Amino acid sequence: MTQTKQVQTKRRKFPPILFIFLGLGCWFLFSRVQGMWKTNSGIGSIGNRSLISEKVTPDKQKGIEAFAKGDYQSAIASFKSSLARNPNDPETLIYLNNAQAGNNALKIAVSVPIGNNLNVAQEILRGVATAQDEINQKGGINGKKLQVEIVNDENNPEIAKKIAQELVKDPQVLGVVGHNSSDVSLAAAPIYQRGGLVMISPTSSANNLSGIGQYIFRTVPTTKLMAEALANYAVNTARKTKIAYCYDSQSPGNISFKDEFVAAFVSKGGRFIPTVCDLSTPNFNPDLAVSEAINSGADALFIASHVDRIDAAVSLAKVNQGRLALFSDPTMYTVKTLQVGQQAVNGLTLVAPWHPQVNPYLAETMRQRWRGTVNWRTATAYDATQAIIAGLQPGTSRDMPPARWRDRLPQALHNPGFTVSGATGALRFAPSGDRIGNPVIIQVQSNGSNYQFAMLSKTP
């Protein structure tokens, strides 16, 4: 009893000011954590860490450290210095805009395959970063600047499902630009639909993505439209009437394109040459596939690859050595195709949602910003971000709670009068969520010692 009384006596001697300081400290810590929760769901990054490790300059690292501490002014200065040295880094431009936006911002997310296909991820991020920078330089959306959280889904459907679940739970996220490959978008889309969060894929073309629900959109033309355009060119312009088909059976986008292209090709007078050619099989043999196509009487070969497995498609082109005319879908429109394929892919004709000649002014603006030519993924990601920006503007105010902003977005995008000027022209959505628009026909051509994608024609 005596010992207990002594302890109680000592407790009563604590100065009251100590409890005041403890209370203030807890309040400050709670405020910082709450502020971080408001701007970052925890599965990606808005500037507090780098997801693209090979792009980390000393200045960028300083900016990330300052951002994590909430020192936005120091972060802004460091990110600007990093961009001056490495202007082709979209992650840094996004982080710079996020730092300039501070805590009073509207947030969206972009999900890209950084860990599995860095080139494609950066192509998409450049489109998002360009649109974000443009709107923020104009003062933002109804007085609020746009903040972008970057998430790495690795083009993995299971990872994408977890990401979708977390983004849906974060009330600050108003919309998602993503995902990249069709199988990933198909896995995540039902989760966004159930959770009432808009998803706009800039690159997924699988037919099954159409009409999933009122929250699911995409900024590429439908597979049917692109397949018909390419089939028309193959039969009526290139005069190829007997075509064999190599595709990746593990890619829903490939399967959709195969079905639509074959149907369109046959309807226009062409003949499909059935062969066994699946790029996804472990024992895939490009020599055997090309020989079988030629021996079966084909005068052309269609190559459809998953974006993460382009090497297998290029191996076909190398074995072909120009014997069969080559055709492909938008997936092959990557810098890797040119770098790895070289002479073997010269003459490869494909269909794509966009080419720089479609919008020369914006293409040149992006080329100067990123110090290099951009491709269709950058353009359609730009359009997806522009759609979200335009969809958030009508009928909203800066004091509106996030839930109201999130609810208004799908209503605006589905409005029959909705349209926004994008890289690929006027952007409108069909009731199915599909982009209303026309693709272009593109061909790999020699440019001296290098190769490039040249636009042959716009489809009507």
CSV table of C-alpha atoms in Angstrom, one decimal:
chain,number,residue,atom,x,y,z
A,1,MET,CA,0.0,0.0,0.0
A,2,THR,CA,2.8,2.4,0.9
A,3,GLN,CA,4.5,1.7,-2.5
A,4,THR,CA,1.2,2.4,-4.4
A,5,LYS,CA,0.7,5.7,-2.6
A,6,GLN,CA,4.3,6.8,-3.5
A,7,VAL,CA,3.7,6.0,-7.2
A,8,GLN,CA,0.4,7.9,-7.1
A,9,THR,CA,2.1,10.8,-5.5
A,10,LYS,CA,4.8,10.9,-8.2
A,11,ARG,CA,2.2,10.8,-10.9
A,12,ARG,CA,0.4,13.8,-9.4
A,13,LYS,CA,3.7,15.7,-9.6
A,14,PHE,CA,3.8,15.6,-13.5
A,15,PRO,CA,3.6,19.2,-14.7
A,16,PRO,CA,0.4,19.9,-16.6
A,17,ILE,CA,2.3,21.5,-19.4
A,18,LEU,CA,3.8,18.1,-20.3
A,19,PHE,CA,0.3,16.8,-21.1
A,20,ILE,CA,-0.3,19.8,-23.3
A,21,PHE,CA,2.9,19.1,-25.3
A,22,LEU,CA,2.0,15.4,-25.6
A,23,GLY,CA,-1.5,16.3,-26.8
A,24,LEU,CA,-0.1,18.8,-29.4
A,25,GLY,CA,2.4,16.2,-30.6
A,26,CYS,CA,-0.3,13.5,-31.1
A,27,TRP,CA,-2.5,16.0,-32.9
A,28,PHE,CA,0.4,17.0,-35.2
A,29,LEU,CA,1.2,13.4,-35.9
A,30,PHE,CA,-2.4,12.6,-36.7
A,31,SER,CA,-2.7,15.6,-39.0
A,32,ARG,CA,0.4,14.5,-40.9
A,33,VAL,CA,-0.8,10.9,-41.3
A,34,GLN,CA,-4.3,12.1,-42.2
A,35,GLY,CA,-2.8,14.5,-44.8
A,36,MET,CA,-0.7,11.6,-46.3
A,37,TRP,CA,-3.8,9.4,-46.4
A,38,LYS,CA,-5.7,12.1,-48.2
A,39,THR,CA,-3.0,12.2,-51.0
A,40,ASN,CA,-1.7,8.6,-51.2
A,41,SER,CA,-3.6,5.3,-51.1
A,42,GLY,CA,-0.4,3.5,-50.1
A,43,ILE,CA,-0.2,1.2,-53.1
A,44,GLY,CA,1.5,3.6,-55.4
A,45,SER,CA,3.3,6.9,-55.2
A,46,ILE,CA,2.5,10.6,-55.7
A,47,GLY,CA,6.1,11.6,-55.1
A,48,ASN,CA,7.2,10.0,-51.9
A,49,ARG,CA,9.2,7.2,-53.6
A,50,SER,CA,10.3,6.4,-57.1
A,51,LEU,CA,8.8,3.4,-59.0
A,52,ILE,CA,11.2,3.8,-61.9
A,53,SER,CA,14.6,3.1,-60.3
A,54,GLU,CA,16.7,3.6,-63.4
A,55,LYS,CA,15.5,7.2,-63.7
A,56,VAL,CA,16.5,8.4,-60.3
A,57,THR,CA,18.9,11.3,-60.5
A,58,PRO,CA,20.5,12.8,-57.3
A,59,ASP,CA,18.1,15.8,-57.6
A,60,LYS,CA,15.1,13.5,-58.1
A,61,GLN,CA,16.1,11.6,-54.9
A,62,LYS,CA,16.3,14.9,-53.0
A,63,GLY,CA,12.9,15.8,-54.3
A,64,ILE,CA,11.4,12.5,-53.2
A,65,GLU,CA,12.8,12.9,-49.7
A,66,ALA,CA,11.5,16.4,-49.4
A,67,PHE,CA,8.1,15.4,-50.7
A,68,ALA,CA,7.9,12.6,-48.2
A,69,LYS,CA,8.5,15.1,-45.4
A,70,GLY,CA,5.9,17.5,-46.7
A,71,ASP,CA,8.5,20.0,-47.8
A,72,TYR,CA,6.9,20.8,-51.2
A,73,GLN,CA,8.9,23.9,-52.0
A,74,SER,CA,12.2,22.0,-51.7
A,75,ALA,CA,10.6,19.1,-53.7
A,76,ILE,CA,9.6,21.4,-56.5
A,77,ALA,CA,13.1,22.9,-56.8
A,78,SER,CA,14.7,19.4,-56.9
A,79,PHE,CA,12.2,17.9,-59.4
A,80,LYS,CA,12.8,20.9,-61.7
A,81,SER,CA,16.5,20.4,-61.5
A,82,SER,CA,16.1,16.7,-62.3
A,83,LEU,CA,13.9,17.4,-65.3
A,84,ALA,CA,16.5,19.8,-66.6
A,85,ARG,CA,19.0,17.0,-66.7
A,86,ASN,CA,16.5,14.2,-67.7
A,87,PRO,CA,13.6,15.8,-69.5
A,88,ASN,CA,12.3,12.4,-70.8
A,89,ASP,CA,11.3,11.2,-67.4
A,90,PRO,CA,7.4,11.3,-67.0
A,91,GLU,CA,7.5,10.2,-63.4
A,92,THR,CA,9.4,13.3,-62.4
A,93,LEU,CA,7.0,15.7,-64.2
A,94,ILE,CA,4.1,14.0,-62.5
A,95,TYR,CA,5.8,14.4,-59.1
A,96,LEU,CA,6.6,18.0,-59.8
A,97,ASN,CA,2.9,18.7,-60.6
A,98,ASN,CA,1.9,16.8,-57.5
A,99,ALA,CA,4.2,18.9,-55.3
A,100,GLN,CA,2.9,22.1,-56.8
A,101,ALA,CA,-0.7,20.9,-56.2
A,102,GLY,CA,0.0,20.3,-52.5
A,103,ASN,CA,-2.8,18.8,-50.4
A,104,ASN,CA,-5.6,20.9,-51.9
A,105,ALA,CA,-6.0,18.8,-55.1
A,106,LEU,CA,-8.1,16.4,-57.0
A,107,LYS,CA,-6.5,13.0,-57.3
A,108,ILE,CA,-6.6,10.3,-60.0
A,109,ALA,CA,-4.5,7.2,-60.5
A,110,VAL,CA,-2.7,5.7,-63.4
A,111,SER,CA,-1.8,2.0,-63.4
A,112,VAL,CA,1.0,0.9,-65.7
A,113,PRO,CA,3.3,-2.2,-66.1
A,114,ILE,CA,6.5,-0.6,-64.8
A,115,GLY,CA,7.9,-3.9,-63.4
A,116,ASN,CA,7.2,-5.9,-66.6
A,117,ASN,CA,7.3,-3.5,-69.5
A,118,LEU,CA,9.0,-0.2,-68.7
A,119,ASN,CA,8.9,1.2,-72.2
A,120,VAL,CA,5.2,0.8,-72.5
A,121,ALA,CA,4.7,2.1,-68.9
A,122,GLN,CA,6.6,5.3,-69.7
A,123,GLU,CA,4.7,5.8,-73.0
A,124,ILE,CA,1.5,5.8,-71.1
A,125,LEU,CA,2.9,8.0,-68.3
A,126,ARG,CA,4.0,10.6,-70.8
A,127,GLY,CA,0.5,11.0,-72.0
A,128,VAL,CA,-0.9,11.4,-68.5
A,129,ALA,CA,1.9,13.8,-67.5
A,130,THR,CA,1.3,16.0,-70.5
A,131,ALA,CA,-2.4,16.3,-69.8
A,132,GLN,CA,-1.8,16.9,-66.1
A,133,ASP,CA,0.8,19.6,-66.7
A,134,GLU,CA,-1.4,21.4,-69.2
A,135,ILE,CA,-4.5,21.6,-66.9
A,136,ASN,CA,-2.4,22.5,-63.8
A,137,GLN,CA,-0.6,25.3,-65.7
A,138,LYS,CA,-4.1,26.7,-66.4
A,139,GLY,CA,-5.0,26.7,-62.7
A,140,GLY,CA,-6.5,23.3,-62.4
A,141,ILE,CA,-10.1,22.0,-62.5
A,142,ASN,CA,-12.5,24.6,-61.0
A,143,GLY,CA,-9.6,26.0,-58.9
A,144,LYS,CA,-8.2,22.6,-57.8
A,145,LYS,CA,-5.0,21.2,-59.4
A,146,LEU,CA,-4.8,17.6,-60.6
A,147,GLN,CA,-2.7,15.1,-58.6
A,148,VAL,CA,-1.7,11.7,-60.1
A,149,GLU,CA,-0.8,8.6,-58.2
A,150,ILE,CA,1.3,6.2,-60.1
A,151,VAL,CA,0.7,2.5,-59.6
A,152,ASN,CA,2.7,-0.5,-60.9
A,153,ASP,CA,0.5,-3.5,-61.9
A,154,GLU,CA,3.3,-5.3,-63.8
A,155,ASN,CA,0.7,-6.3,-66.5
A,156,ASN,CA,-0.4,-9.0,-64.0
A,157,PRO,CA,-4.2,-9.6,-63.6
A,158,GLU,CA,-3.9,-10.7,-60.0
A,159,ILE,CA,-1.9,-7.7,-59.0
A,160,ALA,CA,-4.3,-5.5,-60.9
A,161,LYS,CA,-7.3,-6.9,-58.9
A,162,LYS,CA,-5.6,-5.9,-55.6
A,163,ILE,CA,-4.8,-2.5,-57.0
A,164,ALA,CA,-8.4,-2.0,-58.1
A,165,GLN,CA,-9.7,-3.0,-54.7
A,166,GLU,CA,-7.4,-0.5,-52.9
A,167,LEU,CA,-8.2,2.4,-55.3
A,168,VAL,CA,-11.9,1.8,-54.9
A,169,LYS,CA,-11.5,2.1,-51.2
A,170,ASP,CA,-9.6,5.3,-51.4
A,171,PRO,CA,-12.3,8.0,-51.5
A,172,GLN,CA,-9.8,10.6,-52.8
A,173,VAL,CA,-9.3,8.7,-56.1
A,174,LEU,CA,-11.8,10.1,-58.6
A,175,GLY,CA,-10.8,8.0,-61.6
A,176,VAL,CA,-8.2,5.6,-63.0
A,177,VAL,CA,-6.3,5.7,-66.2
A,178,GLY,CA,-5.5,2.0,-66.9
A,179,HIS,CA,-4.8,-0.7,-67.4
A,180,ASN,CA,-2.5,-1.6,-70.2
A,181,SER,CA,-3.0,-5.2,-71.5
A,182,SER,CA,-6.5,-6.5,-72.1
A,183,ASP,CA,-6.2,-9.4,-69.7
A,184,VAL,CA,-5.3,-7.0,-66.9
A,185,SER,CA,-8.1,-4.6,-67.7
A,186,LEU,CA,-10.6,-7.4,-67.9
A,187,ALA,CA,-9.5,-8.7,-64.5
A,188,ALA,CA,-9.8,-5.3,-62.8
A,189,ALA,CA,-12.9,-3.8,-64.6
A,190,PRO,CA,-15.6,-5.7,-62.6
A,191,ILE,CA,-14.0,-4.4,-59.3
A,192,TYR,CA,-14.1,-0.8,-60.5
A,193,GLN,CA,-17.7,-1.3,-61.7
A,194,ARG,CA,-18.9,-2.7,-58.4
A,195,GLY,CA,-17.0,0.0,-56.5
A,196,GLY,CA,-18.3,2.9,-58.6
A,197,LEU,CA,-14.9,4.1,-59.8
A,198,VAL,CA,-14.3,5.2,-63.4
A,199,MET,CA,-11.7,3.2,-65.3
A,200,ILE,CA,-10.5,4.4,-68.7
A,201,SER,CA,-8.1,2.1,-70.4
A,202,PRO,CA,-5.9,3.8,-73.0
A,203,THR,CA,-4.7,0.6,-74.6
A,204,SER,CA,-7.0,-2.4,-74.1
A,205,SER,CA,-8.8,-3.6,-77.1
A,206,ALA,CA,-10.4,-6.9,-76.2
A,207,ASN,CA,-14.1,-7.2,-77.2
A,208,ASN,CA,-15.1,-8.5,-73.8
A,209,LEU,CA,-14.3,-5.1,-72.2
A,210,SER,CA,-17.1,-3.5,-74.1
A,211,GLY,CA,-20.3,-2.9,-72.1
A,212,ILE,CA,-19.1,-4.2,-68.7
A,213,GLY,CA,-20.8,-1.3,-67.0
A,214,GLN,CA,-21.3,2.4,-66.8
A,215,TYR,CA,-17.9,3.0,-65.1
A,216,ILE,CA,-15.7,1.3,-67.7
A,217,PHE,CA,-14.3,3.2,-70.7
A,218,ARG,CA,-11.5,3.1,-73.2
A,219,THR,CA,-9.9,5.5,-75.6
A,220,VAL,CA,-8.9,3.1,-78.4
A,221,PRO,CA,-11.3,2.2,-81.2
A,222,THR,CA,-13.0,-1.1,-81.0
A,223,THR,CA,-11.2,-4.2,-82.1
A,224,LYS,CA,-13.9,-4.8,-84.8
A,225,LEU,CA,-13.3,-1.3,-86.3
A,226,MET,CA,-9.5,-1.7,-86.3
A,227,ALA,CA,-9.6,-5.3,-87.7
A,228,GLU,CA,-12.0,-4.2,-90.5
A,229,ALA,CA,-9.7,-1.3,-91.5
A,230,LEU,CA,-6.7,-3.5,-91.7
A,231,ALA,CA,-8.5,-6.3,-93.6
A,232,ASN,CA,-9.7,-3.8,-96.1
A,233,TYR,CA,-6.2,-2.5,-96.6
A,234,ALA,CA,-4.7,-6.0,-97.0
A,235,VAL,CA,-7.2,-7.2,-99.6
A,236,ASN,CA,-8.0,-4.0,-101.6
A,237,THR,CA,-4.7,-2.1,-101.4
A,238,ALA,CA,-1.9,-4.6,-100.7
A,239,ARG,CA,-3.7,-7.2,-102.8
A,240,LYS,CA,-3.1,-10.0,-100.4
A,241,THR,CA,-5.8,-12.6,-100.5
A,242,LYS,CA,-4.4,-15.7,-98.7
A,243,ILE,CA,-3.3,-15.0,-95.1
A,244,ALA,CA,-2.0,-17.2,-92.3
A,245,TYR,CA,-2.3,-16.1,-88.7
A,246,CYS,CA,0.1,-16.4,-85.7
A,247,TYR,CA,-1.2,-15.1,-82.4
A,248,ASP,CA,-0.8,-15.5,-78.6
A,249,SER,CA,-3.6,-17.7,-77.2
A,250,GLN,CA,-3.0,-16.4,-73.7
A,251,SER,CA,-3.9,-12.8,-74.7
A,252,PRO,CA,-7.6,-11.9,-74.8
A,253,GLY,CA,-6.8,-8.9,-77.0
A,254,ASN,CA,-5.1,-11.2,-79.5
A,255,ILE,CA,-8.0,-13.6,-79.5
A,256,SER,CA,-10.5,-10.7,-80.1
A,257,PHE,CA,-8.4,-9.3,-83.0
A,258,LYS,CA,-7.9,-12.8,-84.6
A,259,ASP,CA,-11.7,-13.4,-84.6
A,260,GLU,CA,-12.6,-10.0,-86.0
A,261,PHE,CA,-9.8,-9.9,-88.6
A,262,VAL,CA,-10.4,-13.3,-90.0
A,263,ALA,CA,-14.1,-12.5,-90.3
A,264,ALA,CA,-13.5,-9.2,-92.0
A,265,PHE,CA,-10.7,-10.6,-94.3
A,266,VAL,CA,-13.0,-13.4,-95.6
A,267,SER,CA,-15.9,-11.1,-96.0
A,268,LYS,CA,-13.8,-8.9,-98.3
A,269,GLY,CA,-12.8,-11.8,-100.6
A,270,GLY,CA,-9.7,-13.1,-98.8
A,271,ARG,CA,-9.0,-16.6,-97.8
A,272,PHE,CA,-7.8,-17.6,-94.3
A,273,ILE,CA,-5.0,-20.3,-94.4
A,274,PRO,CA,-5.4,-22.4,-91.2
A,275,THR,CA,-2.1,-23.2,-89.6
A,276,VAL,CA,-0.9,-24.1,-86.1
A,277,CYS,CA,1.0,-21.0,-84.8
A,278,ASP,CA,0.6,-20.0,-81.2
A,279,LEU,CA,3.3,-17.7,-79.9
A,280,SER,CA,2.5,-18.5,-76.3
A,281,THR,CA,3.5,-22.2,-76.4
A,282,PRO,CA,6.8,-23.1,-74.7
A,283,ASN,CA,8.0,-25.0,-77.7
A,284,PHE,CA,7.1,-22.4,-80.3
A,285,ASN,CA,9.1,-22.9,-83.5
A,286,PRO,CA,9.2,-19.8,-85.8
A,287,ASP,CA,10.9,-21.7,-88.6
A,288,LEU,CA,8.2,-24.4,-88.7
A,289,ALA,CA,5.4,-21.8,-88.5
A,290,VAL,CA,6.7,-19.8,-91.5
A,291,SER,CA,7.4,-22.9,-93.5
A,292,GLU,CA,3.9,-24.2,-92.9
A,293,ALA,CA,2.3,-20.9,-93.9
A,294,ILE,CA,4.3,-20.8,-97.2
A,295,ASN,CA,3.7,-24.5,-98.0
A,296,SER,CA,0.0,-23.9,-97.4
A,297,GLY,CA,-0.1,-21.3,-100.1
A,298,ALA,CA,-0.2,-18.1,-98.0
A,299,ASP,CA,0.9,-14.8,-99.5
A,300,ALA,CA,0.8,-13.0,-96.2
A,301,LEU,CA,1.3,-13.6,-92.5
A,302,PHE,CA,-0.5,-11.9,-89.6
A,303,ILE,CA,1.5,-11.7,-86.4
A,304,ALA,CA,-0.4,-10.8,-83.2
A,305,SER,CA,1.7,-10.7,-80.0
A,306,HIS,CA,1.1,-9.9,-76.3
A,307,VAL,CA,2.9,-6.6,-75.5
A,308,ASP,CA,5.2,-8.4,-73.1
A,309,ARG,CA,6.1,-11.1,-75.6
A,310,ILE,CA,7.1,-9.2,-78.7
A,311,ASP,CA,10.4,-11.1,-79.1
A,312,ALA,CA,8.5,-14.2,-80.3
A,313,ALA,CA,6.7,-12.2,-82.9
A,314,VAL,CA,9.9,-10.6,-84.1
A,315,SER,CA,11.5,-14.0,-84.4
A,316,LEU,CA,8.8,-14.9,-87.0
A,317,ALA,CA,9.7,-11.8,-89.0
A,318,LYS,CA,13.4,-12.7,-88.9
A,319,VAL,CA,12.7,-16.2,-90.2
A,320,ASN,CA,10.3,-14.9,-92.8
A,321,GLN,CA,13.0,-12.8,-94.5
A,322,GLY,CA,10.5,-10.9,-96.6
A,323,ARG,CA,8.9,-13.9,-98.2
A,324,LEU,CA,5.4,-13.2,-96.9
A,325,ALA,CA,3.8,-9.8,-96.4
A,326,LEU,CA,3.5,-9.1,-92.7
A,327,PHE,CA,0.5,-7.5,-91.0
A,328,SER,CA,-0.1,-6.8,-87.3
A,329,ASP,CA,-2.3,-5.2,-84.7
A,330,PRO,CA,-1.4,-2.1,-82.6
A,331,THR,CA,0.6,-4.1,-80.1
A,332,MET,CA,3.6,-4.3,-82.4
A,333,TYR,CA,3.8,-0.5,-82.6
A,334,THR,CA,6.6,-0.2,-80.1
A,335,VAL,CA,10.2,1.0,-80.2
A,336,LYS,CA,11.3,-2.5,-79.3
A,337,THR,CA,9.8,-3.8,-82.6
A,338,LEU,CA,12.1,-1.4,-84.5
A,339,GLN,CA,15.1,-2.0,-82.3
A,340,VAL,CA,15.0,-5.8,-82.3
A,341,GLY,CA,13.4,-6.3,-85.7
A,342,GLN,CA,15.4,-3.9,-87.9
A,343,GLN,CA,15.4,-5.0,-91.5
A,344,ALA,CA,13.3,-8.1,-90.7
A,345,VAL,CA,10.2,-5.9,-89.9
A,346,ASN,CA,10.7,-3.5,-92.8
A,347,GLY,CA,7.3,-3.4,-94.6
A,348,LEU,CA,5.3,-4.6,-91.6
A,349,THR,CA,1.9,-3.1,-92.0
A,350,LEU,CA,-0.3,-2.5,-88.9
A,351,VAL,CA,-3.4,-0.7,-87.7
A,352,ALA,CA,-3.2,1.7,-84.8
A,353,PRO,CA,-5.4,4.2,-83.0
A,354,TRP,CA,-3.0,7.1,-83.7
A,355,HIS,CA,0.1,8.4,-85.5
A,356,PRO,CA,1.9,11.7,-85.0
A,357,GLN,CA,0.6,12.9,-88.4
A,358,VAL,CA,-2.9,12.7,-87.2
A,359,ASN,CA,-2.2,15.7,-84.9
A,360,PRO,CA,1.1,17.2,-86.0
A,361,TYR,CA,0.9,20.2,-83.7
A,362,LEU,CA,0.4,18.2,-80.5
A,363,ALA,CA,2.9,15.5,-81.7
A,364,GLU,CA,5.5,18.2,-82.2
A,365,THR,CA,4.7,19.7,-78.8
A,366,MET,CA,5.1,16.3,-77.1
A,367,ARG,CA,8.3,15.6,-79.1
A,368,GLN,CA,9.9,18.8,-77.8
A,369,ARG,CA,8.7,18.1,-74.3
A,370,TRP,CA,9.9,14.5,-74.2
A,371,ARG,CA,12.9,15.0,-76.5
A,372,GLY,CA,11.7,12.2,-78.8
A,373,THR,CA,8.8,10.9,-81.0
A,374,VAL,CA,5.8,9.6,-79.0
A,375,ASN,CA,3.5,6.8,-80.2
A,376,TRP,CA,-0.2,5.9,-79.9
A,377,ARG,CA,-0.1,4.8,-76.3
A,378,THR,CA,1.1,8.3,-75.2
A,379,ALA,CA,-1.7,9.8,-77.3
A,380,THR,CA,-4.5,7.6,-76.0
A,381,ALA,CA,-3.3,8.0,-72.4
A,382,TYR,CA,-3.4,11.7,-73.0
A,383,ASP,CA,-6.9,11.4,-74.2
A,384,ALA,CA,-8.0,9.2,-71.2
A,385,THR,CA,-6.7,11.9,-68.8
A,386,GLN,CA,-8.3,14.7,-70.9
A,387,ALA,CA,-11.6,12.8,-70.7
A,388,ILE,CA,-11.4,12.6,-66.9
A,389,ILE,CA,-10.4,16.3,-66.7
A,390,ALA,CA,-13.3,17.4,-68.9
A,391,GLY,CA,-15.7,15.0,-67.1
A,392,LEU,CA,-14.9,16.6,-63.7
A,393,GLN,CA,-15.5,20.2,-64.8
A,394,PRO,CA,-19.3,20.5,-65.4
A,395,GLY,CA,-21.5,20.9,-62.4
A,396,THR,CA,-18.8,20.7,-59.8
A,397,SER,CA,-17.3,23.2,-57.4
A,398,ARG,CA,-14.0,23.3,-55.4
A,399,ASP,CA,-15.8,22.8,-52.1
A,400,MET,CA,-17.6,19.6,-53.3
A,401,PRO,CA,-16.7,16.4,-51.3
A,402,PRO,CA,-14.7,13.7,-53.2
A,403,ALA,CA,-17.7,11.3,-53.3
A,404,ARG,CA,-19.7,13.9,-55.3
A,405,TRP,CA,-16.9,14.4,-57.8
A,406,ARG,CA,-16.6,10.6,-58.2
A,407,ASP,CA,-20.3,10.3,-58.8
A,408,ARG,CA,-20.5,13.1,-61.4
A,409,LEU,CA,-17.7,11.7,-63.6
A,410,PRO,CA,-19.5,8.7,-65.2
A,411,GLN,CA,-22.6,10.8,-65.7
A,412,ALA,CA,-20.6,13.4,-67.6
A,413,LEU,CA,-18.7,10.9,-69.7
A,414,HIS,CA,-22.0,9.2,-70.7
A,415,ASN,CA,-23.7,12.4,-71.6
A,416,PRO,CA,-24.6,12.3,-75.3
A,417,GLY,CA,-23.2,15.8,-75.7
A,418,PHE,CA,-19.9,15.0,-74.1
A,419,THR,CA,-16.8,15.7,-76.3
A,420,VAL,CA,-13.3,16.8,-75.7
A,421,SER,CA,-10.4,17.7,-78.0
A,422,GLY,CA,-7.7,15.0,-77.7
A,423,ALA,CA,-4.6,13.9,-79.5
A,424,THR,CA,-6.6,11.5,-81.6
A,425,GLY,CA,-9.3,14.1,-82.5
A,426,ALA,CA,-12.7,14.8,-80.9
A,427,LEU,CA,-13.2,12.3,-78.1
A,428,ARG,CA,-16.6,10.8,-77.5
A,429,PHE,CA,-17.8,7.6,-76.0
A,430,ALA,CA,-20.5,5.1,-77.1
A,431,PRO,CA,-23.0,3.9,-74.5
A,432,SER,CA,-20.8,0.7,-74.3
A,433,GLY,CA,-17.9,2.9,-73.0
A,434,ASP,CA,-16.0,2.3,-76.3
A,435,ARG,CA,-14.2,5.2,-78.0
A,436,ILE,CA,-16.0,6.5,-81.1
A,437,GLY,CA,-13.3,7.1,-83.6
A,438,ASN,CA,-11.3,5.7,-86.6
A,439,PRO,CA,-7.8,4.1,-86.7
A,440,VAL,CA,-4.9,4.6,-89.1
A,441,ILE,CA,-2.8,2.3,-91.2
A,442,ILE,CA,0.9,2.4,-90.5
A,443,GLN,CA,3.9,0.7,-92.0
A,444,VAL,CA,7.5,0.2,-90.9
A,445,GLN,CA,9.8,1.9,-93.4
A,446,SER,CA,13.5,2.5,-93.7
A,447,ASN,CA,14.7,6.0,-92.8
A,448,GLY,CA,18.3,5.8,-93.9
A,449,SER,CA,20.1,3.6,-91.4
A,450,ASN,CA,17.1,3.5,-89.1
A,451,TYR,CA,13.5,2.3,-89.3
A,452,GLN,CA,10.3,4.2,-88.4
A,453,PHE,CA,6.5,3.9,-88.3
A,454,ALA,CA,5.1,5.8,-91.2
A,455,MET,CA,1.4,6.6,-91.7
A,456,LEU,CA,0.0,5.2,-94.9
A,457,SER,CA,-3.6,6.3,-94.6
A,458,LYS,CA,-6.4,7.4,-92.4
A,459,THR,CA,-9.5,5.2,-92.4
A,460,PRO,CA,-12.7,6.9,-93.4
